[in-house]
Short mmCIF file of C-alpha atoms in Angstrom, two decimals:
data_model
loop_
_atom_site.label_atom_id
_atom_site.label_comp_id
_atom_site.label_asym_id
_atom_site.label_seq_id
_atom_site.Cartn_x
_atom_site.Cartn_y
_atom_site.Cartn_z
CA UNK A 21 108.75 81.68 80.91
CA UNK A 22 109.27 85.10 82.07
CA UNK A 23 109.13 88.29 79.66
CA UNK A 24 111.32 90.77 80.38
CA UNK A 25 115.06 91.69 79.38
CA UNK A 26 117.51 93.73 80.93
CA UNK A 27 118.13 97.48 79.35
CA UNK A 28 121.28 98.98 80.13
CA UNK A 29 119.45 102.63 79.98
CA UNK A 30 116.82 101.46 82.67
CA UNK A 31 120.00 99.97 84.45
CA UNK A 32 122.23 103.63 84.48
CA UNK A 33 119.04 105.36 85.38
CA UNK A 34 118.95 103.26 88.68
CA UNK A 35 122.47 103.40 89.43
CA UNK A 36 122.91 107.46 89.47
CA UNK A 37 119.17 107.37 91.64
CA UNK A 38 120.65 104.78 94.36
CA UNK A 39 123.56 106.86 94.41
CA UNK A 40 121.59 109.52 95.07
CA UNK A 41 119.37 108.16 97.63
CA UNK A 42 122.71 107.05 99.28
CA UNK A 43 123.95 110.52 99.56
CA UNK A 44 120.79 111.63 101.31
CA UNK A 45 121.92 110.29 104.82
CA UNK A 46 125.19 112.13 104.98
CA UNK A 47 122.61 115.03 103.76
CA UNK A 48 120.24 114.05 106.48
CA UNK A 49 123.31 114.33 109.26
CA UNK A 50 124.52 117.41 107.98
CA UNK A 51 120.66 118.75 108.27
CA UNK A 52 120.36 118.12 111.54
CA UNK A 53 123.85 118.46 112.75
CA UNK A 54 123.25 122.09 112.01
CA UNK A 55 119.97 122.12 113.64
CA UNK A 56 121.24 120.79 116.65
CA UNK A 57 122.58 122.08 119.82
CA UNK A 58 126.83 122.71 119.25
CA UNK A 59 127.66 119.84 121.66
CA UNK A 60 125.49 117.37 120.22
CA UNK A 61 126.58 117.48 116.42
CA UNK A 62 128.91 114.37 116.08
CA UNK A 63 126.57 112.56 118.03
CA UNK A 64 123.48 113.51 116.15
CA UNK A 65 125.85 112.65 112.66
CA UNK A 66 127.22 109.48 113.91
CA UNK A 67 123.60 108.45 114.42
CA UNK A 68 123.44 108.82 110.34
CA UNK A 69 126.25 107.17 109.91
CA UNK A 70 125.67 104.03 112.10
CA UNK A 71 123.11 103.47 110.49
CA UNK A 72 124.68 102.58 107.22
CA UNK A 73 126.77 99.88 108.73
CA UNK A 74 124.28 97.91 111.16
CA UNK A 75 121.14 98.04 108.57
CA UNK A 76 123.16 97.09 105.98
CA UNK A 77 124.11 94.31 108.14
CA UNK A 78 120.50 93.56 108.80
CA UNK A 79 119.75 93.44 104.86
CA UNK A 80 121.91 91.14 103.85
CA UNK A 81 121.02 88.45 106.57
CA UNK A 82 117.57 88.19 106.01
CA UNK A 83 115.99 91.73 105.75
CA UNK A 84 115.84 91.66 102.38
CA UNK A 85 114.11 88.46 102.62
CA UNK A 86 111.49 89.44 105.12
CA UNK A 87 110.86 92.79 103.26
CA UNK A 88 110.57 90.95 99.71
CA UNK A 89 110.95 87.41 99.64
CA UNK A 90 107.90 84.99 99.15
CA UNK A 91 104.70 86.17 101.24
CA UNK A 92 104.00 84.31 104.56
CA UNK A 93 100.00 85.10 105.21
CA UNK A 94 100.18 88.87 103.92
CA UNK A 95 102.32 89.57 107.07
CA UNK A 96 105.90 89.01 106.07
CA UNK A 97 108.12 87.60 103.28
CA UNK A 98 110.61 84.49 103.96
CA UNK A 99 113.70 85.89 104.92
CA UNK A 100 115.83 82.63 103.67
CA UNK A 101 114.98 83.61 100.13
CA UNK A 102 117.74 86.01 99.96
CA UNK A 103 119.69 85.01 103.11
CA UNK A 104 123.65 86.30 102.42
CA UNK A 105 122.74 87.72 99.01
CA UNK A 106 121.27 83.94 97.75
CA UNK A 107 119.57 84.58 94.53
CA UNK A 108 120.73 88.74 94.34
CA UNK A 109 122.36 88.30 90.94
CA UNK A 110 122.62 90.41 87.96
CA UNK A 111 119.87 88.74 86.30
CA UNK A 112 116.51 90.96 86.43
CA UNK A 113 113.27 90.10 87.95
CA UNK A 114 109.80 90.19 86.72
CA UNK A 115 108.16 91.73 90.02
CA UNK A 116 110.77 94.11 91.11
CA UNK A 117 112.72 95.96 88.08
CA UNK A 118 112.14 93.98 84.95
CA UNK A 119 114.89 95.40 83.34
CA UNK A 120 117.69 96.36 85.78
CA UNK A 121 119.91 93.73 87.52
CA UNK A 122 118.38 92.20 90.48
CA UNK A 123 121.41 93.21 92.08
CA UNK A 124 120.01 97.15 91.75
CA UNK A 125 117.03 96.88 93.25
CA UNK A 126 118.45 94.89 96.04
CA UNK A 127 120.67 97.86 96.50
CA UNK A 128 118.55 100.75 95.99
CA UNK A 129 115.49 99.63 98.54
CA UNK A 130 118.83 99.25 100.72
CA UNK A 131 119.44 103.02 100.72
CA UNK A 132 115.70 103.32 101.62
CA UNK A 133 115.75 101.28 104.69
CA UNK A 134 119.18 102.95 105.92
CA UNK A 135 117.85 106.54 106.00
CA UNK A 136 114.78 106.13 107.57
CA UNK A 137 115.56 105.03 111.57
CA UNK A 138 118.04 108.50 110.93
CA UNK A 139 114.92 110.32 110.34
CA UNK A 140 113.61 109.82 113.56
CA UNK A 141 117.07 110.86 115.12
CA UNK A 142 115.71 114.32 115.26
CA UNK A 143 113.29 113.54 117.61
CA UNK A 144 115.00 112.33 120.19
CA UNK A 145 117.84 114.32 119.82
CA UNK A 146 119.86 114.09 123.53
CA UNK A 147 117.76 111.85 125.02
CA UNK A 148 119.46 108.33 123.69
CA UNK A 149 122.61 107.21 124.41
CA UNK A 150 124.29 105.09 122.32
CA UNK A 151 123.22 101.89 123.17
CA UNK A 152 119.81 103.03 123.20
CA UNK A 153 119.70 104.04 119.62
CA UNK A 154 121.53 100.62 118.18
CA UNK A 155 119.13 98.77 119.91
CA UNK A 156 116.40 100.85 118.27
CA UNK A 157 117.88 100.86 114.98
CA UNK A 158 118.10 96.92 115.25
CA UNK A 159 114.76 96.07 116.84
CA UNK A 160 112.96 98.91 114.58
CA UNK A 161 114.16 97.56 111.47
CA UNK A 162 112.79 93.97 112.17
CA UNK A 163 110.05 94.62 114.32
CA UNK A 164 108.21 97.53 111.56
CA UNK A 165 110.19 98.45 108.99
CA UNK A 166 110.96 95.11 107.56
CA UNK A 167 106.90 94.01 107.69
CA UNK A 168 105.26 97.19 106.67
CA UNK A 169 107.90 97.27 103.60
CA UNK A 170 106.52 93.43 103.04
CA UNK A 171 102.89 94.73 103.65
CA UNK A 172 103.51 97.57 101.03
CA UNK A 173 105.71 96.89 98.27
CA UNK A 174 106.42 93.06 99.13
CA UNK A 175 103.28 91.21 97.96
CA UNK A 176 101.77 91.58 101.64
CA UNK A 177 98.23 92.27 102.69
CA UNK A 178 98.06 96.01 101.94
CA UNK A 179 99.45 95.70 98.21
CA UNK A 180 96.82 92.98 97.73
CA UNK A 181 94.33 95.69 99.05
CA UNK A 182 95.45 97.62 96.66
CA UNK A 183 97.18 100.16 98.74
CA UNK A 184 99.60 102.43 96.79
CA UNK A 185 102.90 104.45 97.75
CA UNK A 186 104.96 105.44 94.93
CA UNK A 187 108.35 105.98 97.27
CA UNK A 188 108.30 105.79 100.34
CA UNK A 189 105.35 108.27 102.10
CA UNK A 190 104.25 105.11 104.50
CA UNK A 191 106.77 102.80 104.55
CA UNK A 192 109.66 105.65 105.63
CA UNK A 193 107.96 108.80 106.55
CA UNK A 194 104.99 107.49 108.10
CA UNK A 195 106.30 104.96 109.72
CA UNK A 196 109.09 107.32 110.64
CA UNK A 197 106.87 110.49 111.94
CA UNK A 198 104.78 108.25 114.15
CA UNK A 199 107.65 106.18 115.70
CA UNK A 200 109.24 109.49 116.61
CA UNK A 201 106.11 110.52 118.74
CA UNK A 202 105.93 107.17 120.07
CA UNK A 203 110.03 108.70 121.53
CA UNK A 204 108.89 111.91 122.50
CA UNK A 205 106.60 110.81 124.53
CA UNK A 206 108.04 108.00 126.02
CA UNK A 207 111.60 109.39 126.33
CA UNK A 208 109.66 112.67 127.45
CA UNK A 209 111.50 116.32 127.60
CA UNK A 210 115.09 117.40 127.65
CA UNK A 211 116.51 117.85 131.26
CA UNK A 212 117.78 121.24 129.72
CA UNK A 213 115.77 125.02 129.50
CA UNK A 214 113.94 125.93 126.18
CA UNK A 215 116.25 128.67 125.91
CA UNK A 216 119.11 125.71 124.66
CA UNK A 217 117.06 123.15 123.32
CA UNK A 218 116.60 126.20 120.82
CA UNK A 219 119.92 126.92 119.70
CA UNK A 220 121.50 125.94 116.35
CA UNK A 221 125.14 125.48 115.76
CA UNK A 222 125.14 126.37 112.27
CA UNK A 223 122.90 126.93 110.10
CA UNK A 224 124.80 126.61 107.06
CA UNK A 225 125.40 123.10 107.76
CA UNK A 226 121.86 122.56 107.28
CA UNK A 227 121.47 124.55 104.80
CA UNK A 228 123.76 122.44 102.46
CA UNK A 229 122.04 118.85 103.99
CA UNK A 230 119.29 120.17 103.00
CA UNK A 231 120.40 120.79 99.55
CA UNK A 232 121.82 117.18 99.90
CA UNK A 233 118.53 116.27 100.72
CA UNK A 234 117.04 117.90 97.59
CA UNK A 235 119.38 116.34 95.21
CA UNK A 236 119.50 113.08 96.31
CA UNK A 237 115.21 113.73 96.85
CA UNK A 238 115.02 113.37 92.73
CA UNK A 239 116.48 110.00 92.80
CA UNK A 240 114.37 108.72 95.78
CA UNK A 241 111.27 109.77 93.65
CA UNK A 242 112.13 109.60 90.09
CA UNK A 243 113.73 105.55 91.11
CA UNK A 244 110.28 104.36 92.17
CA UNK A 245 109.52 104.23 88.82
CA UNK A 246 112.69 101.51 88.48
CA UNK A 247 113.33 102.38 84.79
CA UNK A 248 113.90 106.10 82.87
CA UNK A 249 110.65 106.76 81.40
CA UNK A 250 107.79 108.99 81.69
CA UNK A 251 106.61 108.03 84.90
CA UNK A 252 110.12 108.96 86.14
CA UNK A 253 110.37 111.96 84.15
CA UNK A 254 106.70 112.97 86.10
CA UNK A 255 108.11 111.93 89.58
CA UNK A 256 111.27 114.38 89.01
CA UNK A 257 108.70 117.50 87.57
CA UNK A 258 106.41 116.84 90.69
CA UNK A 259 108.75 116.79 93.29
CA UNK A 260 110.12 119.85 92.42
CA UNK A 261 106.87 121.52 92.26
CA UNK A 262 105.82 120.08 95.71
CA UNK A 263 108.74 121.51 97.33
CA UNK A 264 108.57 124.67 95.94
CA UNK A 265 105.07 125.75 96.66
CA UNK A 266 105.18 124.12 100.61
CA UNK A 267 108.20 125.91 101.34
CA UNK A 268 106.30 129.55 99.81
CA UNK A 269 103.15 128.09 101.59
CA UNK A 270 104.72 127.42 105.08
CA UNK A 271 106.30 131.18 105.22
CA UNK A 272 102.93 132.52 104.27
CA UNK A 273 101.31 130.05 106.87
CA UNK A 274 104.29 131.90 109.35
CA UNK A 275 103.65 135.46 108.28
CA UNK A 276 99.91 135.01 108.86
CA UNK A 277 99.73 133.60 112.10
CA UNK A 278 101.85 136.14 113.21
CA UNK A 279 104.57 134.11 114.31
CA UNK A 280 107.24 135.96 111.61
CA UNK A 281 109.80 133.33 110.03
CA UNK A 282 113.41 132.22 109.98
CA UNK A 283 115.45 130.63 108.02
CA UNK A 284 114.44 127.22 109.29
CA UNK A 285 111.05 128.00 108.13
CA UNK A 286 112.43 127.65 104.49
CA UNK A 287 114.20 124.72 105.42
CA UNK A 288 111.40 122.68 107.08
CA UNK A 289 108.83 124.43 104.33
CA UNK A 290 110.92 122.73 101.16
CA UNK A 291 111.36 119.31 103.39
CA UNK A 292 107.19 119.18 104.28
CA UNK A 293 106.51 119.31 100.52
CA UNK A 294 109.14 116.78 99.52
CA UNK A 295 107.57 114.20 102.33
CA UNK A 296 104.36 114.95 101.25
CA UNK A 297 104.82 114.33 97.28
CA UNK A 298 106.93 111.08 98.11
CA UNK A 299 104.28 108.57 97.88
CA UNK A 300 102.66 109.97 94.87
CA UNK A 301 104.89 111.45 92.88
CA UNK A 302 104.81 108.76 90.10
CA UNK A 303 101.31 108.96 90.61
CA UNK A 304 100.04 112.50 89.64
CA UNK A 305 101.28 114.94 87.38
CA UNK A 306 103.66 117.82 87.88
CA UNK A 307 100.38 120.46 87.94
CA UNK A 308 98.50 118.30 90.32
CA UNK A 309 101.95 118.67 92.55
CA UNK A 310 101.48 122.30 93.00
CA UNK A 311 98.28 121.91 94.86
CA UNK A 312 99.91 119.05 97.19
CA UNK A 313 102.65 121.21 98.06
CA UNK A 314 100.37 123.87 99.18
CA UNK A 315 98.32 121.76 101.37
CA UNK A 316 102.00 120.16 102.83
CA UNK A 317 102.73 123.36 103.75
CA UNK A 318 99.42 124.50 105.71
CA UNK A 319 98.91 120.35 106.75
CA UNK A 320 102.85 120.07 107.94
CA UNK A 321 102.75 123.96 109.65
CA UNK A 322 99.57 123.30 111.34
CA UNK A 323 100.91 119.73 112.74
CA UNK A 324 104.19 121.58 114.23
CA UNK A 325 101.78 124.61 116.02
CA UNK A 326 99.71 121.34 117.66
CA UNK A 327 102.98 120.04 118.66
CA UNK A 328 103.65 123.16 120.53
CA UNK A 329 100.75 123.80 121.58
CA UNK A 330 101.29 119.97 123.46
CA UNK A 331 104.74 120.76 124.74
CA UNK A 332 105.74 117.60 122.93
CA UNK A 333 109.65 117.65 122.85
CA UNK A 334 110.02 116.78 119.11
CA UNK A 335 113.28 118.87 118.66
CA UNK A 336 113.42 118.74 114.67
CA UNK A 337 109.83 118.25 114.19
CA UNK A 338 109.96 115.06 112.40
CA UNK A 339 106.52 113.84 113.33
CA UNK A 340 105.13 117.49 111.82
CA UNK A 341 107.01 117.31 108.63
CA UNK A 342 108.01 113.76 108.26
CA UNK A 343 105.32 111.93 109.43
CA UNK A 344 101.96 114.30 109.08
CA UNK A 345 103.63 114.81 105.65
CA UNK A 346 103.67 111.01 104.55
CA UNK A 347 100.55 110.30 105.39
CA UNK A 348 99.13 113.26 104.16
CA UNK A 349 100.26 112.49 101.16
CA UNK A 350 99.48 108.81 100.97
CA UNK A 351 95.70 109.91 101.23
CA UNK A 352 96.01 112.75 98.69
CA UNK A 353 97.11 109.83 95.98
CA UNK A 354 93.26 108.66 95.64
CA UNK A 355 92.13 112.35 95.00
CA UNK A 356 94.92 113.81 92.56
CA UNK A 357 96.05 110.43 90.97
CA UNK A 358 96.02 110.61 87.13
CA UNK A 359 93.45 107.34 85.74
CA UNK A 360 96.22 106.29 83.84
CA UNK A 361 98.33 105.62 86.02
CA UNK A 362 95.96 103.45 89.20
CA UNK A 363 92.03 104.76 88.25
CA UNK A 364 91.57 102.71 84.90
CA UNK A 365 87.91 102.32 86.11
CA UNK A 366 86.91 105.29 88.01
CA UNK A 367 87.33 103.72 91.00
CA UNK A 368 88.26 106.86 93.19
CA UNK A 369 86.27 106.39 96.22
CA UNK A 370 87.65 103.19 96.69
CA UNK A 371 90.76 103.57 96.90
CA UNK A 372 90.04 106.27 99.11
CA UNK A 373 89.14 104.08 101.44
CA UNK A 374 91.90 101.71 101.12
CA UNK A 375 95.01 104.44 101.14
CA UNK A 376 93.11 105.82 104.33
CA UNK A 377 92.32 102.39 106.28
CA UNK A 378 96.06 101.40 105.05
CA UNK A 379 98.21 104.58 106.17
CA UNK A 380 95.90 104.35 109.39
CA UNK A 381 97.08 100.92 110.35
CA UNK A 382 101.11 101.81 108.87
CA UNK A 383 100.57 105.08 111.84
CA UNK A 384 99.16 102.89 114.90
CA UNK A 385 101.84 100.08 114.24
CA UNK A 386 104.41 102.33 113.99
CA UNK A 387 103.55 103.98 117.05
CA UNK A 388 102.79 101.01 119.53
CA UNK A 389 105.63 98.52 118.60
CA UNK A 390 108.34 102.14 118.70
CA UNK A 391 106.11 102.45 122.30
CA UNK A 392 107.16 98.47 122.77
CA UNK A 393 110.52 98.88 121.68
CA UNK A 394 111.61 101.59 123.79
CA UNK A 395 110.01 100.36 127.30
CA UNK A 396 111.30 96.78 126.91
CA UNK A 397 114.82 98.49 126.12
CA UNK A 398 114.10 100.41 129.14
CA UNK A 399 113.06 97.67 131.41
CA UNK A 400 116.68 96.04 130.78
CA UNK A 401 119.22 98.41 130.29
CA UNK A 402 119.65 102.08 130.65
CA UNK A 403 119.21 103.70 126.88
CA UNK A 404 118.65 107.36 127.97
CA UNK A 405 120.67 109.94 128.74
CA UNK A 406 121.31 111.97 132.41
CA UNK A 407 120.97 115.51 133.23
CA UNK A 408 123.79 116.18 133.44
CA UNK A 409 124.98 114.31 130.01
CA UNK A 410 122.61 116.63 128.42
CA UNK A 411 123.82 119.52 129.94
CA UNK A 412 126.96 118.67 128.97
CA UNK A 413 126.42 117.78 125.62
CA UNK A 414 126.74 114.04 124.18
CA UNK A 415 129.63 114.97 122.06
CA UNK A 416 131.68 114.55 125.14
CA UNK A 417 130.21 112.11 126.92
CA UNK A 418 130.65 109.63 123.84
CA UNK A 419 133.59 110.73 121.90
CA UNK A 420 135.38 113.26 124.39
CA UNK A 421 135.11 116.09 122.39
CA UNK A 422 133.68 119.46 123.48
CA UNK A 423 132.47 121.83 121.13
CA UNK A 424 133.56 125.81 121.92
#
């Protein structure tokens, strides 16, 4: 017999934090709508948007199965277990949410999954074209997201390790960041001059995604926890903390290199700390939090000047913030976690080791099957964009709209 019993307080909690975490893509489009070029913004949002429909899609016909149904050699779970929603009932379970509907956590790691191909959107940004970036979406989701969720937070190799990320800071961001420099450099540079692949069309667009981003960041943190209690309550204090003192830390990083700042600096500063606490904000506590938002904001700035410095066409930086961020942070778990919560025996140094080994592997796969992905696409159909579609702007190529 199983012990557990569903608790309608738990239950609430989960519902406002998947609500949340489902309001982060709209965020996310509105983010980088505003940072991109004027005649790209509808397709950079749709690119959000799709992704609701098609992963959602994906989910219910086996994702959620190969993500977190019974383990098949430490590699990936058996995607008939929940094939159509079979066995997704209101009814809790003892390994995922012991008291919260089945149902809710089905739902919530569903919010997960649909933001993070988005992320990499600002990456590529003019480079796909439509058909380019479904295929992605689809053959990203099965090909890494679906295992390295399994390998993580499924019962797979790496959580039999011993591996640990509290929300997300391997199995989206890292695996995010690194697939987006697997694009860059295999899509290569925008056909356009650096004078326009600079330009914003409005900043207070992504000014209020990111405060979309922020909100919706407390329930993507504070719901790893899966019930309202004090390891929430931690989660919520830390991320706050974490984004706070990388933002400060990145402008500082900025004013000291002598590069001055703008108001993308805050922006990007306040997202590098909230990638960077992800994975262990349930983890550490709030104080702890200060000091990993301060190293996310020297890790994350330093990461974007290399990228520079490399002429690597990463036009939102998500492989700086995003993905140097995540697995950043899934390393500084083993040195700030608190004993009670993973160190019950003082076992630091190993699991040292295993966050570092584990994010290492999560980085490499990410980046060679994205790498995989994109040049079989490539050797079969046409997925990028022309010259002269990027001059124009991809708003009217695909929807016959020009921006003025």
């Amino acid at each position: 017999m199983t012990n557990f019993s569903m608790n309608t307080g738990d239950t609430a909690f989960m519902i406002l934090c998947t609500a949340m975490v489902c309001l982060m893509t709209p965020g996310l489009a509105f983010f980088y709508g505003g940072l991109a070029r004027k005649n790209n913004i509808l397709t950079i949002m749709a690119q959000s948007f799709l992704s609701v429909g098609i992963t959602t899609i994906m989910w219910v016909f086996g994702g959620f199965g190969l993500a977190f149904g019974r383990d098949i050699g430490g590699i990936i779970g058996n995607p008939a277990d929940f094939f159509l929603m079979r066995h997704v009932t209101s009814m809790p379970d003892l390994f995922h949410g012991a008291t919260i509907p089945f149902l809710m956590f089905f739902l919530y790691q569903l919010m997960f999954i649909v933001i993070t191909v988005p992320l990499m959107t600002g990456a590529f940004a003019g480079r796909l074209n439509l058909k380019g970036y479904v295929l992605l979406v689809v053959f990203w989701n099965l090909l890494v997201y679906f295992p390295v969720c399994h390998w993580i937070w499924g019962g797979g190799f790496l959580q039999q390790m011993g591996f640990r990320d509290f929300a997300g800071g391997a199995v989206i961001h890292t695996t995010a960041g690194f697939g987006s420099l697997a694009c860059i450099l295999v899509l290569g540079q925008r056909r356009i001059s650096l004078d326009e692949r600079q330009k914003h069309s409005n900043l207070m667009a992504a000014a209020i995604g990111t405060g979309l981003l922020w909100f919706g960041w407390f329930g993507f943190n504070s719901g790893g926890a899966l019930r309202a209690d004090v390891q929430a309550v931690n989660a919520f204090g830390s991320t706050f903390m974490a984004l706070a003192f990388a933002m400060i830390t990145w402008l500082i990083m900025a004013k000291i290199k002598g590069h001055g700042f703008d108001f993308v600096d805050v922006l990007t500063g306040s997202v590098a700390g909230l990638a960077t606490i992800t994975p262990c904000a349930g983890y550490v506590e709030p104080k702890s939090a200060l000091l990993i938002g301060i190293i996310a904001g020297i890790v994350c700035h330093e990461a974007v000047d290399y990228r520079k410095k490399k002429q690597w066409d990463d036009a939102l930086d998500v492989w700086g913030v995003h993905g140097m961020g995540g697995f950043t942070g899934t390393i500084l778990i083993a040195i700030f976690a608190a004993n009670s919560h993973l160190l019950s025996d003082g076992s630091s140094w190993f699991l040292l080791g295993v966050q570092v080994a584990g994010v290492v592997i999560v980085a490499i796969y990410a980046f060679l099957l994205t790498t995989a992905i994109l040049k079989t696409s490539m050797h079969f159909t046409t997925i990028t964009t022309t010259k002269e579609e990027q001059e124009e702007g991809l708003d009217f190529t695909f929807f016959g709209e020009k921006n003025k």
